[in-house]
Short mmCIF file of C-alpha atoms and ligand atoms in Angstrom, two decimals:
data_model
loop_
_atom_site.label_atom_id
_atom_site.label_comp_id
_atom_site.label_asym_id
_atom_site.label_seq_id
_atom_site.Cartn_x
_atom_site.Cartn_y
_atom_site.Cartn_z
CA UNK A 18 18.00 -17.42 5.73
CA UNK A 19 17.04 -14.32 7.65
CA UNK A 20 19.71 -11.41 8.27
CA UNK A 21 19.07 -8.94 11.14
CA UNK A 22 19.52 -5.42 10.38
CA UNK A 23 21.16 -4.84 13.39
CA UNK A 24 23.04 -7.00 16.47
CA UNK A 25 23.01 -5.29 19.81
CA UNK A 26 25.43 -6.78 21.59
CA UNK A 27 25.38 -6.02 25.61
CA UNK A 28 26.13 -8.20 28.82
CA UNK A 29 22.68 -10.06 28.43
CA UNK A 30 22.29 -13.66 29.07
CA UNK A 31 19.86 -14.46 26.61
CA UNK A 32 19.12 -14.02 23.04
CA UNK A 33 16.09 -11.88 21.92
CA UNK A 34 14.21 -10.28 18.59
CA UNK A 35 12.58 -7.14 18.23
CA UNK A 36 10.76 -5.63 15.17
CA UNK A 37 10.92 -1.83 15.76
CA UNK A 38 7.99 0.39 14.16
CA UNK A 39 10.16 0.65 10.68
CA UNK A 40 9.64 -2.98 10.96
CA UNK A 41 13.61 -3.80 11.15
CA UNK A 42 14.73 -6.78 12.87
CA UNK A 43 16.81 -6.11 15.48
CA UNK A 44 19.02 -8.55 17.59
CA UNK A 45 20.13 -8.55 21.49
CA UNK A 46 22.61 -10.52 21.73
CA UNK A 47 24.95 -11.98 24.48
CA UNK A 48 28.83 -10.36 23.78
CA UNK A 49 30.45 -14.05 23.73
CA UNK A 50 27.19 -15.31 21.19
CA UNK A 51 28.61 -16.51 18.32
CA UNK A 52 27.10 -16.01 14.41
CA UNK A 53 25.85 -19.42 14.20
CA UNK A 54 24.23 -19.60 17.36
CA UNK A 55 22.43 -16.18 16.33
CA UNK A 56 21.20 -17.13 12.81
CA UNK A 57 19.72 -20.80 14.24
CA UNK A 58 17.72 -18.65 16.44
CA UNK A 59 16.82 -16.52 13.73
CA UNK A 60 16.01 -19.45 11.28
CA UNK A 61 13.56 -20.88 14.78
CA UNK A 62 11.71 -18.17 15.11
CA UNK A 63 11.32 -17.40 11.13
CA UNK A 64 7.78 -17.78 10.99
CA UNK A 65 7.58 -14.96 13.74
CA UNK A 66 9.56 -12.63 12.26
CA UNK A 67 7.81 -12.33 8.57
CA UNK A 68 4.41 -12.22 10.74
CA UNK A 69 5.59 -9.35 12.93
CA UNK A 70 7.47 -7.38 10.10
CA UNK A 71 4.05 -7.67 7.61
CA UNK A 72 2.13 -6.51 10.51
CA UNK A 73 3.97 -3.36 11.08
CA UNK A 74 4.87 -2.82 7.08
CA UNK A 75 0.97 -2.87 6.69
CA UNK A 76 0.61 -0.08 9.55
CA UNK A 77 3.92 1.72 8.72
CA UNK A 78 4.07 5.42 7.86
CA UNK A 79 6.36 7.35 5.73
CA UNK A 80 7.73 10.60 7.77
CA UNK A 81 8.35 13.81 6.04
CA UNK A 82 11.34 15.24 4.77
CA UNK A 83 12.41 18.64 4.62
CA UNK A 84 10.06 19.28 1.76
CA UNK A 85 6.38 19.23 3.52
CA UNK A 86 4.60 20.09 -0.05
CA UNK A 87 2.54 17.30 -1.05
CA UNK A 88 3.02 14.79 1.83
CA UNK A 89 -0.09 12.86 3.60
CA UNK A 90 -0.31 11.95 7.41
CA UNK A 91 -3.33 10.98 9.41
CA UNK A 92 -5.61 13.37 11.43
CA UNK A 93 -8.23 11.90 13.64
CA UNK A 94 -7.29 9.06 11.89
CA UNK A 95 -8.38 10.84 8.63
CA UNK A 96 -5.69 10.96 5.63
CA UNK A 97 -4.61 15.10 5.11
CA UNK A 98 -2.52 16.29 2.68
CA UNK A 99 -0.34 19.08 2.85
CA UNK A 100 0.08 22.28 0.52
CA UNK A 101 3.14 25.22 1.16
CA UNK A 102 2.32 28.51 -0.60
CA UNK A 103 1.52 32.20 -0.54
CA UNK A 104 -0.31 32.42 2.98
CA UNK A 105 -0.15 33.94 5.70
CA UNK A 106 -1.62 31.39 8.50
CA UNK A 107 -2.49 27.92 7.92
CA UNK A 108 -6.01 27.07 6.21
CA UNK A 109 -7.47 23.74 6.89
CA UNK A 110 -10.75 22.74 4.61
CA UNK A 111 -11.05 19.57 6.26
CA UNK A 112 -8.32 17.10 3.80
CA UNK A 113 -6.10 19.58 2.89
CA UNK A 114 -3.76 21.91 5.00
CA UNK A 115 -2.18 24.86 3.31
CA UNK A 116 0.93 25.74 5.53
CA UNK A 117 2.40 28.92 4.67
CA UNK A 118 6.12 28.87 3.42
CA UNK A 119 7.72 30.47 6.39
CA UNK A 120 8.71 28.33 8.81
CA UNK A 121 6.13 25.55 8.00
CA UNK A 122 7.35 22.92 10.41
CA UNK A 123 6.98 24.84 13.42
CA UNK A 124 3.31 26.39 12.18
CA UNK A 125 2.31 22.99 11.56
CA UNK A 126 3.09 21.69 15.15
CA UNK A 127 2.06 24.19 16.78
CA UNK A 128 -1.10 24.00 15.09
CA UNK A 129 -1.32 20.19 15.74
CA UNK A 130 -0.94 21.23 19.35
CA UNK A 131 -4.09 23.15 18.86
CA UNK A 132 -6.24 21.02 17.51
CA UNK A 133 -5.07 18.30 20.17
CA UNK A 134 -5.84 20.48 23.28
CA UNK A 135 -9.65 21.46 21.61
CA UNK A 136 -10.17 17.82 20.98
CA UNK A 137 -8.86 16.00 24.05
CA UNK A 138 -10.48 18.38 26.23
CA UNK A 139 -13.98 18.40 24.94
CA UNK A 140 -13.19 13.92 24.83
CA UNK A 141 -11.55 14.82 28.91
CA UNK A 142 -14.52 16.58 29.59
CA UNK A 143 -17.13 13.86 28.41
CA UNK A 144 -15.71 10.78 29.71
CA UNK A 145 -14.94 12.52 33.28
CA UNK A 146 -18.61 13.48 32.90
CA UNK A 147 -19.47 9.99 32.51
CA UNK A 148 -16.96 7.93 34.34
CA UNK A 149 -18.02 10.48 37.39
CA UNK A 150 -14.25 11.62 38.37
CA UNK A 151 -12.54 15.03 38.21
CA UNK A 152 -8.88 16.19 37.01
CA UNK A 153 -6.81 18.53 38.43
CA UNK A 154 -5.47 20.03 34.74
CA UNK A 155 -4.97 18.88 30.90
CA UNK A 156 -1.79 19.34 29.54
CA UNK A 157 -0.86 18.41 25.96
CA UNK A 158 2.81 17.72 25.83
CA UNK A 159 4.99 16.31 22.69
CA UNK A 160 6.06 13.15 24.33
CA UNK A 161 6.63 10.52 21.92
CA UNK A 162 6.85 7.35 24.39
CA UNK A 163 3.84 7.39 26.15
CA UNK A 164 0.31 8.87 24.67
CA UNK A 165 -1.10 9.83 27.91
CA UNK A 166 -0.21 9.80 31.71
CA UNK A 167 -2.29 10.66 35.07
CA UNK A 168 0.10 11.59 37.83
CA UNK A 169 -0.64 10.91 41.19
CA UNK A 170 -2.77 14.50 41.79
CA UNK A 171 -4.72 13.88 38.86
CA UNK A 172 -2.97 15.99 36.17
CA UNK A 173 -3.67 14.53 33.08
CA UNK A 174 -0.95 14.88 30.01
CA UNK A 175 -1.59 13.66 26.37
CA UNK A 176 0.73 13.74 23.81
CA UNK A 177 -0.37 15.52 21.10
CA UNK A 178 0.37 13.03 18.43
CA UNK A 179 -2.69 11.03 19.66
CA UNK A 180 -4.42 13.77 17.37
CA UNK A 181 -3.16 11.32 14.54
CA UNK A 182 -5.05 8.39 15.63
CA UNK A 183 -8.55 8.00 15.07
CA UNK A 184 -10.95 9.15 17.71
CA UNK A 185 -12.29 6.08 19.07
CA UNK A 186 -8.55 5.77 19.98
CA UNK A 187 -8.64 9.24 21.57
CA UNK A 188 -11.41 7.86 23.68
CA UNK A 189 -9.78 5.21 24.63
CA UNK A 190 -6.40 6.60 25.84
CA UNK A 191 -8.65 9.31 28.01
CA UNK A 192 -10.52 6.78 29.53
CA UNK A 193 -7.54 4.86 30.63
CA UNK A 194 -5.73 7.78 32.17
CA UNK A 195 -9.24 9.09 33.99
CA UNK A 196 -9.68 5.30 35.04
CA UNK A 197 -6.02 6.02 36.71
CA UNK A 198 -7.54 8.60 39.27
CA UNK A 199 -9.61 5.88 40.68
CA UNK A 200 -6.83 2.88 40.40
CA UNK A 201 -3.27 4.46 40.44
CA UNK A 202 -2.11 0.97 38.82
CA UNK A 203 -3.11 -1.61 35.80
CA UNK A 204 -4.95 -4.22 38.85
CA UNK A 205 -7.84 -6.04 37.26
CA UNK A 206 -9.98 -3.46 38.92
CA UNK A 207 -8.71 -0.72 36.64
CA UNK A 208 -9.03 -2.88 33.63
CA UNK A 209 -12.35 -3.24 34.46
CA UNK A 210 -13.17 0.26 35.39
CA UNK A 211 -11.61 0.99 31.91
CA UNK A 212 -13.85 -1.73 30.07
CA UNK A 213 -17.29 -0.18 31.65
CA UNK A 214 -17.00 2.98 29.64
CA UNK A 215 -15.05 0.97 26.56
CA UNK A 216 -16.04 -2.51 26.22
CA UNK A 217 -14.16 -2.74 22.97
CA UNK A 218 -10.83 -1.74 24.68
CA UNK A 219 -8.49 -4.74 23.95
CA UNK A 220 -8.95 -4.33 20.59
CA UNK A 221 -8.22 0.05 20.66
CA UNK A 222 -5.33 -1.15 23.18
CA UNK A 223 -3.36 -3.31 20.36
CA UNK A 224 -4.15 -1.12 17.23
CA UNK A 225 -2.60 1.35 19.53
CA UNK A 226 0.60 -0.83 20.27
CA UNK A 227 0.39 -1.84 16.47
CA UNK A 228 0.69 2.61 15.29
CA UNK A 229 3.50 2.90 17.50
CA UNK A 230 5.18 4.53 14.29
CA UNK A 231 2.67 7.65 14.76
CA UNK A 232 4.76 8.84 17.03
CA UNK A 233 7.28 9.76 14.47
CA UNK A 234 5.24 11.84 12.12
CA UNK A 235 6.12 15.57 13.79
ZN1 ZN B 30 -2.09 3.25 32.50
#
C-alpha cells in the first residue's frame, strides 16, 4: 500500500501523481473521487512512484536552517562548506566559505550573486562569441522557477542559483537562452541550433529537470 502525503482536491476531471523535489507524493484529485478509487490508482502506478521518489531522494538536498555554521551546498557543482566567525567580509579558499557573523544570510547571497554575474558573463560572452549572436544586457535575478530567460529584445536573465550547478550545466542553460535570439520558440530548429554548440544537451537538459531542488538552497 502506498499513502500520498498530500490530496489536492480541485474541480479536475482526472486523477494525477506528482513527486515534488522533496520527493513527496502528491495527489490531484477530482472533489467527488472517492478513497478507494485514489489508492487503486496509487497501487497501478506503484512501480512509478518508488522509481520517481529514489530518483529525486538520490539528487535531493538538505536546505539550511537558521544556523549556517557547518552546512554544505554545491558551487559550480563543487561541494562548499560553510564557517561563521570573527570576520569582517566573506573569505572563500576554494571549499570553504567563512561568512562573517553579522547578517550572514544576506552576505552570503549577495555574494552568490557575485560570483553568478562574473561567471555567466564570461560563459554569455563565449558562447555568443561562438554561436555568432549578440545580447542586449545580462541580468542575474533570484528567480527560482525558471534558470534563465531571453525576452523578446534579447535581454538575457539567469537566476543566480544556476551558480550551484555544475558548469557544463551553466553552459548549457546560456546556450539555450542565446539559441532563443535566433528562434523565439522550442521548434526543432532551435533544438537544433542548441545541439550544434552542445551535442550532449538532452542529457544537461534532464539532470537539470532532475536538481530542480537547487532552487531551494538560498
Ligand atoms: Zn527556452
Amino acid at each position: 500500500m502506498i499513502f500520498p502525503d498530500e490530496i489536492i482536491r480541485s474541480r479536475r476531471k482526472t486523477l494525477a501523481i506528482v513527486i515534488d523535489a522533496q520527493a513527496r507524493l502528491i495527489v490531484r484529485a477530482p472533489k467527488s473521487c472517492g478513497q478507494e478509487r485514489i489508492f487503486a490508482f496509487l497501487a497501478q502506478k506503484e512501480p512509478w512512484i518508488r522509481r520517481k521518489q529514489a530518483e529525486r531522494k538520490s539528487v535531493a538536498v538538505s536546505l539550511p536552517t537558521d544556523n549556517l555554521d557547518g552546512y554544505e551546498f554545491p558551487l559550480l557543482g563543487k561541494k562548499v562548506r560553510i564557517r561563521v566567525g570573527d570576520v569582517k567580509s566573506i573569505v572563500f579558499d576554494g571549499e570553504q566559505i567563512l561568512l562573517p557573523k553579522e547578517k550572514s544570510r544576506e552576505r552570503l547571497i549577495k555574494w552568490l550573486k557575485t560570483q553568478a554575474k562574473t561567471c555567466f558573463t564570461a560563459v554569455v560572452d563565449e558562447y555568443a562569441n561562438r554561436m555568432n549572436v549578440t545580447y542586449k544586457s545580462l541580468t542575474v535575478a533570484s528567480a527560482r522557477t525558471r534558470w534563465g530567460t531571453c525576452s523578446r529584445e534579447n535581454a538575457l536573465r539567469f537566476s543566480f542559483r544556476l551558480v550551484y550547478t555544475p558548469m557544463e550545466i551553466v553552459e548549457y542553460v546560456v546556450a539555450h537562452e542565446l539559441a532563443h535570439i535566433r528562434h523565439k520558440n522550442h521548434s526543432p530548429l532551435f533544438w537544433n541550433e542548441v545541439e550544434r554548440y552542445v551535442p550532449d544537451y538532452k542529457t544537461r537538459r534532464k539532470w537539470l529537470k532532475m536538481h530542480g531542488g537547487y532552487m531551494q538552497i538560498f
